XYZ file of C-alpha atoms in Angstrom:
671
model
C -158.057 198.951 -22.515
C -157.154 202.641 -22.865
C -154.943 203.601 -25.778
C -152.923 206.784 -25.498
C -153.000 209.521 -28.110
C -149.290 209.015 -28.782
C -149.879 205.390 -29.820
C -152.803 206.408 -32.026
C -150.568 209.011 -33.680
C -147.890 206.363 -34.231
C -150.394 203.985 -35.801
C -151.736 206.641 -38.160
C -148.301 207.905 -39.156
C -146.682 204.504 -39.769
C -149.610 202.734 -41.448
C -149.391 201.928 -45.148
C -152.396 204.037 -46.168
C -151.613 203.853 -49.890
C -151.434 200.051 -49.715
C -154.695 199.862 -47.771
C -156.605 202.024 -50.257
C -155.016 200.307 -53.282
C -156.917 197.171 -52.318
C -160.135 198.995 -53.210
C -159.228 201.330 -56.075
C -156.396 201.984 -58.510
C -153.976 204.711 -57.384
C -151.400 206.302 -59.657
C -148.539 208.652 -58.707
C -149.364 212.337 -59.079
C -146.365 214.324 -57.890
C -145.895 213.697 -54.189
C -149.369 212.221 -53.905
C -151.386 209.366 -55.369
C -154.544 209.899 -57.391
C -157.454 207.622 -58.241
C -161.215 207.149 -58.371
C -162.838 207.571 -54.982
C -163.772 204.255 -53.310
C -166.555 205.992 -51.367
C -168.639 206.983 -54.375
C -168.826 205.859 -57.967
C -166.959 208.234 -60.246
C -165.315 207.986 -63.655
C -162.958 210.968 -63.339
C -160.369 210.536 -60.534
C -160.739 213.121 -57.789
C -159.424 211.129 -54.817
C -155.940 211.941 -53.456
C -153.734 210.164 -50.925
C -150.678 211.834 -49.406
C -148.170 209.219 -48.158
C -146.184 211.850 -46.250
C -149.075 213.050 -44.096
C -150.950 209.721 -44.394
C -154.188 211.534 -45.180
C -156.716 211.156 -47.997
C -159.248 213.564 -49.497
C -161.892 213.340 -52.226
C -162.805 216.546 -54.064
C -165.998 214.870 -55.260
C -167.732 213.608 -52.114
C -165.356 215.357 -49.652
C -164.498 212.133 -47.845
C -161.303 212.663 -45.853
C -159.341 211.201 -43.006
C -156.431 209.088 -41.804
C -155.866 205.300 -41.777
C -158.140 204.727 -38.766
C -160.852 206.855 -40.359
C -160.618 204.864 -43.607
C -160.926 201.530 -41.811
C -163.915 202.763 -39.825
C -165.802 204.462 -42.652
C -164.990 202.187 -45.605
C -164.192 198.807 -44.057
C -166.850 199.360 -41.355
C -164.494 198.326 -38.567
C -164.981 199.476 -35.007
C -162.350 201.751 -33.469
C -160.707 198.880 -31.574
C -160.794 196.629 -34.656
C -159.111 199.366 -36.696
C -156.470 199.944 -34.029
C -155.683 196.225 -33.769
C -155.470 195.943 -37.573
C -152.960 198.798 -37.740
C -151.036 197.354 -34.799
C -150.522 194.120 -36.745
C -149.619 196.025 -39.924
C -147.089 198.367 -38.318
C -145.724 196.143 -35.550
C -146.587 198.761 -32.924
C -147.638 196.903 -29.807
C -150.782 197.950 -27.981
C -150.842 198.311 -24.183
C -151.284 195.034 -22.343
C -153.488 194.447 -19.357
C -152.167 194.339 -15.796
C -151.756 190.557 -15.857
C -149.338 190.762 -18.761
C -147.354 193.490 -17.010
C -147.047 191.271 -13.933
C -145.732 188.387 -16.025
C -142.834 190.499 -17.277
C -141.687 191.374 -13.751
C -139.541 189.318 -11.366
C -138.028 189.786 -7.927
C -134.406 190.810 -7.776
C -132.046 189.070 -5.392
C -130.537 191.344 -2.791
C -126.776 190.980 -2.491
C -124.043 193.002 -0.865
C -121.216 191.312 -2.734
C -119.895 192.599 -6.018
C -120.357 190.460 -9.103
C -117.577 188.043 -9.930
C -115.219 189.279 -12.605
C -115.163 187.079 -15.681
C -112.551 186.638 -18.396
C -113.577 185.779 -21.948
C -110.747 183.274 -22.298
C -111.149 181.809 -18.845
C -107.551 182.547 -17.871
C -106.777 186.213 -17.396
C -109.690 187.802 -15.569
C -111.092 190.998 -16.985
C -113.056 192.979 -14.410
C -116.680 193.176 -15.433
C -119.081 195.589 -13.830
C -122.736 195.013 -13.034
C -125.198 195.876 -15.783
C -125.594 199.558 -16.419
C -128.712 201.251 -15.098
C -131.749 200.499 -17.277
C -131.680 202.427 -20.541
C -134.447 202.871 -23.103
C -134.692 199.729 -25.227
C -133.939 200.262 -28.901
C -133.636 197.978 -31.894
C -129.980 198.741 -32.580
C -128.498 200.323 -29.444
C -124.824 201.338 -29.789
C -122.411 199.504 -27.502
C -119.871 201.450 -25.485
C -116.430 199.878 -25.557
C -115.968 200.298 -21.809
C -119.462 199.277 -20.802
C -118.309 196.050 -19.127
C -114.680 196.817 -18.330
C -115.014 199.263 -15.468
C -113.683 198.192 -12.103
C -116.245 196.203 -10.126
C -117.698 199.139 -8.290
C -121.296 200.181 -8.917
C -122.153 203.562 -10.308
C -123.445 205.904 -7.603
C -126.891 206.179 -9.158
C -127.224 202.434 -9.723
C -127.464 200.924 -6.200
C -130.016 203.404 -4.893
C -132.150 202.668 -7.947
C -131.906 198.940 -7.248
C -132.880 199.558 -3.676
C -135.913 201.524 -4.799
C -136.758 199.003 -7.552
C -136.811 195.543 -6.011
C -138.423 194.150 -9.149
C -136.753 193.632 -12.513
C -138.210 193.769 -16.013
C -137.655 190.845 -18.407
C -137.388 193.099 -21.442
C -134.697 195.218 -19.759
C -132.849 192.123 -18.563
C -132.769 190.718 -22.097
C -131.520 194.042 -23.411
C -128.685 194.026 -20.849
C -127.785 190.422 -21.692
C -127.758 191.289 -25.400
C -125.317 194.134 -24.749
C -123.166 191.758 -22.709
C -123.070 189.180 -25.524
C -122.193 191.937 -28.009
C -119.335 193.044 -25.804
C -118.070 189.481 -25.478
C -118.076 189.064 -29.270
C -115.891 192.144 -29.713
C -113.463 190.791 -27.108
C -113.318 187.189 -28.346
C -111.347 187.024 -31.629
C -112.278 183.424 -32.490
C -116.000 184.214 -32.228
C -115.724 187.429 -34.222
C -113.670 185.629 -36.859
C -116.420 183.014 -37.264
C -118.826 185.654 -38.599
C -116.184 187.329 -40.737
C -115.260 183.964 -42.289
C -118.919 183.455 -43.163
C -118.900 186.721 -45.094
C -120.842 188.748 -42.520
C -119.779 192.395 -42.469
C -119.208 194.576 -39.411
C -122.291 196.567 -40.374
C -124.465 193.450 -40.441
C -123.009 192.302 -37.109
C -124.122 195.619 -35.618
C -127.522 195.655 -37.358
C -128.481 192.191 -36.134
C -126.703 192.732 -32.777
C -124.765 189.466 -33.049
C -122.864 188.324 -29.979
C -120.997 185.545 -28.215
C -121.758 183.499 -25.091
C -118.460 182.568 -23.347
C -117.423 179.110 -22.211
C -118.105 179.459 -18.492
C -120.913 177.388 -17.009
C -122.170 180.302 -14.886
C -121.100 183.476 -16.645
C -124.598 184.987 -16.620
C -124.987 184.438 -12.859
C -121.616 186.119 -12.329
C -122.582 189.238 -14.278
C -126.305 189.381 -13.408
C -126.157 188.110 -9.843
C -129.312 189.997 -8.796
C -131.358 188.664 -11.729
C -131.192 184.890 -11.184
C -134.987 184.588 -11.016
C -135.369 186.482 -14.303
C -132.679 184.349 -15.959
C -134.526 181.194 -14.946
C -137.868 182.546 -16.173
C -136.236 183.212 -19.541
C -134.748 179.697 -19.593
C -131.208 181.052 -19.952
C -130.236 179.424 -16.662
C -131.171 175.782 -16.105
C -130.758 173.389 -13.188
C -128.933 170.083 -13.469
C -130.139 166.807 -11.951
C -127.731 167.436 -9.081
C -129.383 170.770 -8.363
C -126.643 173.018 -9.755
C -127.468 175.977 -11.957
C -125.808 176.284 -15.365
C -126.087 178.579 -18.381
C -127.949 177.261 -21.412
C -125.769 179.004 -24.024
C -122.023 178.417 -23.702
C -119.230 178.924 -26.240
C -121.692 179.818 -28.967
C -122.183 182.756 -31.283
C -125.431 184.487 -30.465
C -128.324 185.630 -32.642
C -130.637 187.930 -30.644
C -134.302 187.342 -31.465
C -136.424 190.489 -31.683
C -140.128 191.155 -31.736
C -141.786 193.460 -34.265
C -140.838 196.481 -32.151
C -137.171 195.584 -32.119
C -137.084 194.460 -28.473
C -134.936 191.449 -27.673
C -137.177 188.578 -26.535
C -134.822 185.606 -26.764
C -131.564 184.234 -28.135
C -130.362 181.529 -30.503
C -126.870 180.126 -30.066
C -124.841 178.352 -32.754
C -121.860 176.142 -32.047
C -118.532 177.315 -33.423
C -117.630 173.887 -34.728
C -119.379 170.593 -35.398
C -120.816 170.178 -31.911
C -124.407 169.052 -31.635
C -126.960 170.397 -31.442
C -125.838 172.998 -33.949
C -128.435 175.532 -32.785
C -130.020 176.059 -29.374
C -132.903 178.491 -28.887
C -133.755 179.995 -25.535
C -136.947 178.664 -23.994
C -140.365 180.168 -24.455
C -141.232 182.702 -21.780
C -143.981 185.192 -20.958
C -142.555 187.473 -23.675
C -141.279 184.900 -26.182
C -143.637 182.578 -28.033
C -141.886 180.958 -30.989
C -145.021 180.550 -33.073
C -145.499 184.340 -33.192
C -141.905 185.366 -33.943
C -140.022 185.454 -37.243
C -136.302 186.103 -37.220
C -135.457 189.139 -39.333
C -139.003 190.527 -39.330
C -138.023 193.686 -37.447
C -135.146 194.442 -39.833
C -137.372 193.757 -42.862
C -140.012 196.157 -41.584
C -137.348 198.785 -40.874
C -136.331 198.569 -44.546
C -139.996 198.727 -45.631
C -139.680 195.432 -47.492
C -142.261 195.109 -50.246
C -142.021 191.318 -50.650
C -141.182 188.559 -48.200
C -139.037 185.462 -48.541
C -139.179 182.693 -45.932
C -135.917 180.790 -45.501
C -134.738 178.119 -43.080
C -131.725 179.627 -41.309
C -130.660 182.735 -39.402
C -127.504 183.040 -41.510
C -129.657 182.963 -44.657
C -131.635 185.955 -43.380
C -128.507 187.971 -42.605
C -126.782 187.069 -45.890
C -129.831 188.104 -47.939
C -130.228 191.346 -45.991
C -126.555 192.131 -46.491
C -126.989 191.520 -50.244
C -129.771 194.117 -50.388
C -132.569 191.525 -50.572
C -134.753 192.734 -47.739
C -137.815 190.838 -46.552
C -136.085 187.525 -45.712
C -137.364 185.938 -42.504
C -136.958 182.570 -40.778
C -139.069 180.646 -38.255
C -137.641 179.820 -34.847
C -135.874 176.537 -35.590
C -139.175 174.798 -36.319
C -141.449 174.516 -39.336
C -143.418 177.632 -40.232
C -146.934 177.764 -38.849
C -150.212 179.169 -40.089
C -149.992 182.294 -37.908
C -146.578 183.265 -39.253
C -147.615 182.758 -42.871
C -150.873 184.690 -42.373
C -148.863 187.572 -40.886
C -146.568 187.745 -43.908
C -149.476 187.550 -46.352
C -151.029 190.572 -44.664
C -148.021 192.615 -45.734
C -147.990 191.319 -49.314
C -150.291 189.163 -51.434
C -147.453 186.816 -52.383
C -144.965 184.947 -50.181
C -141.908 183.153 -51.564
C -140.741 179.998 -49.778
C -137.112 178.971 -50.146
C -136.053 175.402 -49.396
C -133.099 173.189 -50.153
C -133.450 171.195 -53.361
C -132.862 167.825 -51.655
C -135.539 165.368 -50.508
C -135.778 166.856 -47.027
C -136.225 170.322 -48.498
C -138.981 169.080 -50.809
C -140.835 167.485 -47.903
C -140.507 170.670 -45.868
C -141.858 172.714 -48.802
C -144.901 170.456 -49.168
C -145.589 170.552 -45.401
C -145.355 174.342 -45.411
C -147.693 174.482 -48.387
C -150.256 172.401 -46.480
C -149.903 174.662 -43.440
C -150.388 177.756 -45.612
C -153.404 176.497 -47.576
C -156.085 177.517 -45.001
C -154.963 181.170 -45.184
C -154.617 181.323 -48.987
C -157.761 183.285 -49.679
C -158.395 184.479 -53.244
C -155.703 186.960 -54.195
C -153.080 185.410 -51.881
C -150.533 182.942 -53.215
C -147.205 181.238 -52.622
C -144.110 181.054 -54.785
C -141.261 178.574 -54.451
C -137.539 179.187 -54.806
C -135.551 175.967 -55.225
C -131.855 176.778 -55.401
C -129.584 174.566 -57.550
C -126.747 172.280 -56.430
C -128.108 171.799 -52.896
C -127.391 175.437 -52.034
C -129.068 177.445 -49.303
C -129.296 181.246 -49.735
C -126.179 181.859 -47.632
C -123.941 179.464 -49.592
C -125.454 180.495 -52.929
C -124.752 184.169 -52.264
C -121.164 183.491 -51.235
C -120.521 181.517 -54.408
C -122.581 183.363 -57.031
C -123.368 186.822 -55.614
C -126.432 189.023 -55.195
C -127.205 189.458 -58.918
C -127.450 185.693 -59.428
C -129.744 185.424 -56.404
C -132.005 188.120 -57.847
C -132.177 186.102 -61.084
C -133.136 182.981 -59.147
C -135.865 184.890 -57.323
C -137.336 185.966 -60.655
C -137.478 182.300 -61.684
C -139.467 181.264 -58.603
C -142.161 178.704 -59.372
C -145.823 179.575 -59.011
C -147.961 177.456 -56.701
C -149.431 175.402 -59.555
C -146.010 174.916 -61.181
C -144.492 173.709 -57.944
C -147.345 171.295 -57.184
C -147.125 169.731 -60.641
C -143.334 169.444 -60.330
C -143.629 167.835 -56.902
C -146.295 165.369 -58.068
C -144.190 164.507 -61.117
C -141.280 163.675 -58.828
C -143.421 161.506 -56.540
C -145.463 159.622 -59.117
C -144.820 157.976 -62.482
C -147.380 159.982 -64.432
C -147.066 157.772 -67.507
C -149.135 155.145 -65.669
C -152.892 155.593 -65.180
C -152.747 154.221 -61.627
C -150.080 156.738 -60.672
C -152.040 159.560 -62.295
C -155.009 158.597 -60.136
C -152.821 158.592 -57.012
C -151.404 162.012 -57.907
C -154.897 163.429 -58.407
C -155.978 161.971 -55.061
C -153.108 163.773 -53.328
C -153.940 166.973 -55.186
C -157.603 166.793 -54.140
C -156.558 166.113 -50.555
C -154.375 169.211 -50.588
C -157.005 171.405 -52.235
C -159.504 170.489 -49.517
C -157.345 172.545 -47.134
C -158.172 175.813 -48.913
C -160.745 178.181 -47.386
C -164.367 177.437 -48.137
C -165.442 179.031 -51.413
C -161.877 179.496 -52.647
C -161.715 179.805 -56.425
C -157.993 178.986 -56.280
C -158.987 175.442 -55.348
C -160.928 175.115 -58.614
C -158.177 176.629 -60.729
C -155.464 174.413 -59.263
C -157.548 171.289 -59.749
C -158.337 172.232 -63.335
C -154.835 173.366 -64.319
C -152.926 170.471 -62.797
C -155.523 167.927 -63.921
C -154.965 168.981 -67.530
C -151.183 168.793 -67.107
C -151.301 165.341 -65.536
C -153.709 164.090 -68.178
C -151.426 165.334 -70.961
C -148.383 163.439 -69.671
C -147.506 160.547 -71.969
C -149.866 161.633 -74.718
C -148.968 163.066 -78.094
C -148.862 166.799 -78.589
C -152.121 166.498 -80.493
C -154.130 166.149 -77.300
C -157.862 166.292 -77.494
C -157.966 169.921 -76.399
C -155.468 170.802 -79.093
C -157.746 169.074 -81.583
C -160.588 171.315 -80.526
C -158.378 174.393 -80.896
C -157.027 173.414 -84.297
C -160.410 172.392 -85.669
C -161.860 175.858 -84.901
C -165.180 174.117 -85.347
C -164.131 173.606 -89.027
C -165.734 176.794 -90.332
C -163.970 179.829 -91.685
C -165.910 182.416 -89.716
C -164.245 183.794 -86.618
C -167.523 185.326 -85.371
C -168.749 183.100 -82.526
C -172.321 184.468 -82.712
C -172.438 183.346 -86.357
C -171.241 179.910 -85.222
C -174.102 179.830 -82.695
C -176.524 180.808 -85.451
C -175.344 177.939 -87.675
C -175.918 175.469 -84.826
C -179.487 176.715 -84.396
C -180.140 176.448 -88.137
C -179.564 172.715 -87.918
C -181.035 172.000 -84.502
C -183.394 174.737 -83.245
C -184.519 172.372 -80.467
C -181.312 173.329 -78.609
C -183.331 176.297 -77.324
C -186.040 174.095 -75.788
C -184.175 174.328 -72.469
C -182.721 177.850 -72.518
C -178.950 177.126 -72.732
C -177.946 180.611 -71.532
C -180.060 180.338 -68.394
C -178.756 176.813 -67.820
C -175.150 178.037 -68.165
C -175.675 180.894 -65.694
C -177.123 178.594 -63.035
C -174.746 175.686 -63.617
C -171.717 177.979 -63.258
C -173.498 179.699 -60.310
C -172.964 183.144 -61.780
C -176.243 184.243 -60.223
C -174.820 183.772 -56.702
C -171.491 185.590 -57.036
C -172.854 188.962 -55.880
C -174.091 187.537 -52.562
C -170.655 187.720 -50.913
C -170.531 191.440 -51.791
C -173.964 192.247 -50.378
C -172.523 194.389 -47.574
C -170.385 196.493 -49.907
C -173.278 196.938 -52.339
C -175.574 198.105 -49.542
C -173.028 200.555 -48.110
C -172.498 202.155 -51.509
C -176.198 201.975 -52.450
C -175.413 199.845 -55.505
C -177.273 197.027 -57.216
C -175.676 193.893 -58.557
C -174.670 194.165 -62.237
C -177.192 192.416 -64.523
C -176.474 188.911 -65.720
C -175.902 188.303 -69.459
C -178.997 187.926 -71.648
C -179.426 187.100 -75.326
C -180.239 190.755 -75.994
C -177.138 192.019 -74.140
C -174.899 190.064 -76.541
C -175.734 192.668 -79.200
C -175.924 190.093 -82.030
C -178.864 190.978 -84.368
C -178.573 187.848 -86.550
C -178.486 185.524 -83.538
C -181.422 187.350 -81.915
C -183.601 186.926 -85.027
C -182.743 183.233 -85.383
C -183.499 182.650 -81.680
C -186.897 184.317 -82.119
C -187.726 182.140 -85.166
C -186.420 178.957 -83.497
C -188.484 179.576 -80.357
C -191.643 180.068 -82.446
C -190.912 176.733 -84.184
C -190.585 175.026 -80.806
C -193.790 176.586 -79.501
C -195.633 175.555 -82.686
C -194.239 172.019 -82.269
C -193.113 171.956 -85.917
C -191.040 168.892 -86.748
C -188.227 169.260 -89.325
C -185.131 167.332 -90.189
C -181.811 169.194 -90.227
C -181.986 170.431 -93.808
C -185.657 171.392 -93.599
C -185.121 173.350 -90.385
C -182.260 175.307 -91.949
C -184.266 176.191 -95.058
C -187.281 177.235 -92.945
C -185.252 179.598 -90.743
C -183.243 181.067 -93.648
C -186.426 181.758 -95.588
C -187.847 183.747 -92.668
C -184.824 186.091 -92.567
C -184.169 189.282 -94.592
C -182.379 188.784 -97.929
C -179.029 190.204 -96.767
C -178.918 187.797 -93.798
C -179.938 184.868 -95.995
C -176.894 185.435 -98.219
C -174.589 185.542 -95.165
C -175.875 182.233 -93.784
C -175.884 180.428 -97.152
C -172.216 181.344 -97.531
C -171.257 179.263 -94.452
C -174.092 176.736 -94.222
C -172.785 174.111 -96.667
C -169.317 174.044 -95.102
C -170.799 173.786 -91.599
C -173.097 170.871 -92.558
C -170.158 168.951 -94.058
C -168.042 169.515 -90.948
C -170.678 168.259 -88.517
C -171.231 165.197 -90.670
C -167.493 164.496 -90.858
C -167.208 164.601 -87.061
C -170.412 162.574 -86.676
C -171.900 165.343 -84.511
C -175.480 164.201 -84.372
C -176.065 166.297 -81.258
C -174.820 169.868 -81.633
C -175.543 170.863 -78.015
C -171.928 170.315 -76.774
C -170.615 172.481 -79.609
C -173.252 175.161 -79.025
C -172.645 175.211 -75.250
C -168.859 175.488 -75.636
C -169.139 178.370 -78.107
C -171.754 180.060 -75.922
C -169.437 179.775 -72.919
C -166.679 181.562 -74.833
C -169.101 184.272 -75.983
C -170.206 184.967 -72.398
C -166.577 184.986 -71.223
C -165.772 187.753 -73.724
C -168.939 189.588 -72.714
C -167.924 189.526 -69.022
C -164.389 190.661 -69.898
C -165.843 193.693 -71.701
C -168.104 194.475 -68.738
C -165.193 194.246 -66.300
C -162.983 196.433 -68.501
C -165.561 199.198 -68.750
C -166.621 199.123 -65.085
C -165.396 202.071 -62.967
C -166.592 200.889 -59.561
C -164.264 198.577 -57.636
C -167.004 196.430 -56.067
C -168.897 195.942 -59.335
C -165.638 195.215 -61.139
C -164.799 192.554 -58.557
C -168.204 190.904 -59.115
C -167.535 190.784 -62.863
C -164.095 189.340 -62.150
C -165.454 186.562 -59.899
C -168.158 185.695 -62.434
C -165.493 185.499 -65.107
C -163.282 183.199 -63.009
C -166.134 180.833 -62.209
C -167.348 180.664 -65.792
C -163.863 179.963 -67.197
C -163.382 177.125 -64.744
C -166.846 175.633 -65.356
C -166.557 175.997 -69.141
C -163.216 174.147 -69.205
C -164.423 171.389 -66.909
C -167.831 170.843 -68.493
C -168.400 172.182 -72.013
C -164.865 171.888 -73.333
C -164.414 168.372 -71.963
C -167.664 167.178 -73.571
C -166.683 168.646 -76.938
C -163.164 167.211 -76.677
C -164.570 163.700 -76.274
C -166.508 164.093 -79.542
C -163.326 165.103 -81.356
C -161.469 162.204 -79.714
C -163.895 159.753 -81.255
C -163.886 161.398 -84.668
C -160.163 162.118 -85.181
């Protein structure tokens, strides 16, 4: 497949280069440009600039430079075609199709010597309607000429010769002509135009979304587009009855043209003007219209450079939100959203807000959509949920409360974990153990849908598990007891707390607890998924925490003494062990330990903590968490910082699930 230079220029000029590079390094505004640390080489002083006007980048340090395609090739290691396809999806610019696709968009025109039948919008007083104008360039919002369809039924001189030379029609051009026809009919049918005005849709929005009207006649399209019957049937706009008669699919309905990402009309949706059923009818799928790949309003959202996206259920919701200045609203094609549509939206922004009615049907639809979205929710991607009050949809809510109130509701959108807990609380009586178990089973079933290796799965399980477990219990839950107890010593230095544990039970070090923690939480494997990035930048994985790296002199000395006791196989009771270790320390450290030792011994006795390993492990987990946070904060390289971040996430999850739970059970028994 050959790609022209003009398309490559379009891709490079319309790509979101700043957004692409921001995924790999922090960029801050610097005049008309953005400035940050270069992602191509490790540096502490920013020397990397991105110009959003020219869509070029340059590093004064390593002299890396280029455009969006260059960045994808040199940093992301994509091939040229992979980079082009990525930018095509990001910008909505369609790449050339092969010959087979081109053939599918063509159809044979019917030769006819007779002029098209005139058609009257009201079915009574005929208004002469001319054949479609000669093909014009297709545009997203083409202006409509008032006399485009009112000329006497005589073809323009240049039109018939062109038809004679072009026996084949193009589906895209046919849809564009039909869209113009429907727009004209709307402007000449007061009842249809009034329907939109009564719904609060402005003239500007009617023009932007190219809204129209399909008249009442059973064969109005055949009358106007008499040479294009084959194309109309391919598009599904003309059907055949059981008696063999052709009829138009959309009749006496207001029309919502459906556009692809380039703004070309690919289909239509028709809504009844009253209570007739079905309320909405969508044109059939065709060679150029596949519902699973199209989102209504996507073209308009991209034109407005929407930064966040909101998925709603109806076409009117999309238009009402757009009109209120809330760009980024899209709707699926009359069916539930699918994985492809959600993945497309998440490519444009890391968060997608789903808006559903607050009734039971809306809740079920939200949960189904959440299940559909789960396989594409990689780390860093998430969903939010907007549940409007009083059974409102966005259209009705905006008409009653206005744009400012809608903005407030958007700010109150629930996070994924908040929504799941709310939904489970509505489905199950969480005061009963059996119902808690059922809720957890449904949660685990949902979390299994996440991508393999997803840390979000762990966090959701942990967060919602704690919330479900806390339902029906007093505010003094067992985790709160751990927090309030603060291990019952006055010192806030966790390394001193570790030292006091080792004074009493030096045998804790027999099986190195730090090494055990690192392997149990799988911190030693986190860097493996970044092996390619490390190799490209000639980097090594950041070192794992060690006792020495904790920079705690007192703890280091006690560990050394305790290990020598273990190696010598000396047997001491708790008090003897403490006195032995204290005696081996310098005088100034002895005074520090004696100050806290008595209080610590009383506390462990009061809580009947015969085995101090759970306490030691929980404190150690918190110490390593703080250590990793400091490493991440001081790291200047994006890849190394991401490794620290992933280690931190895994350790927090493991520490809460393992160490903290074990310690909480001890406090449960003692309080």
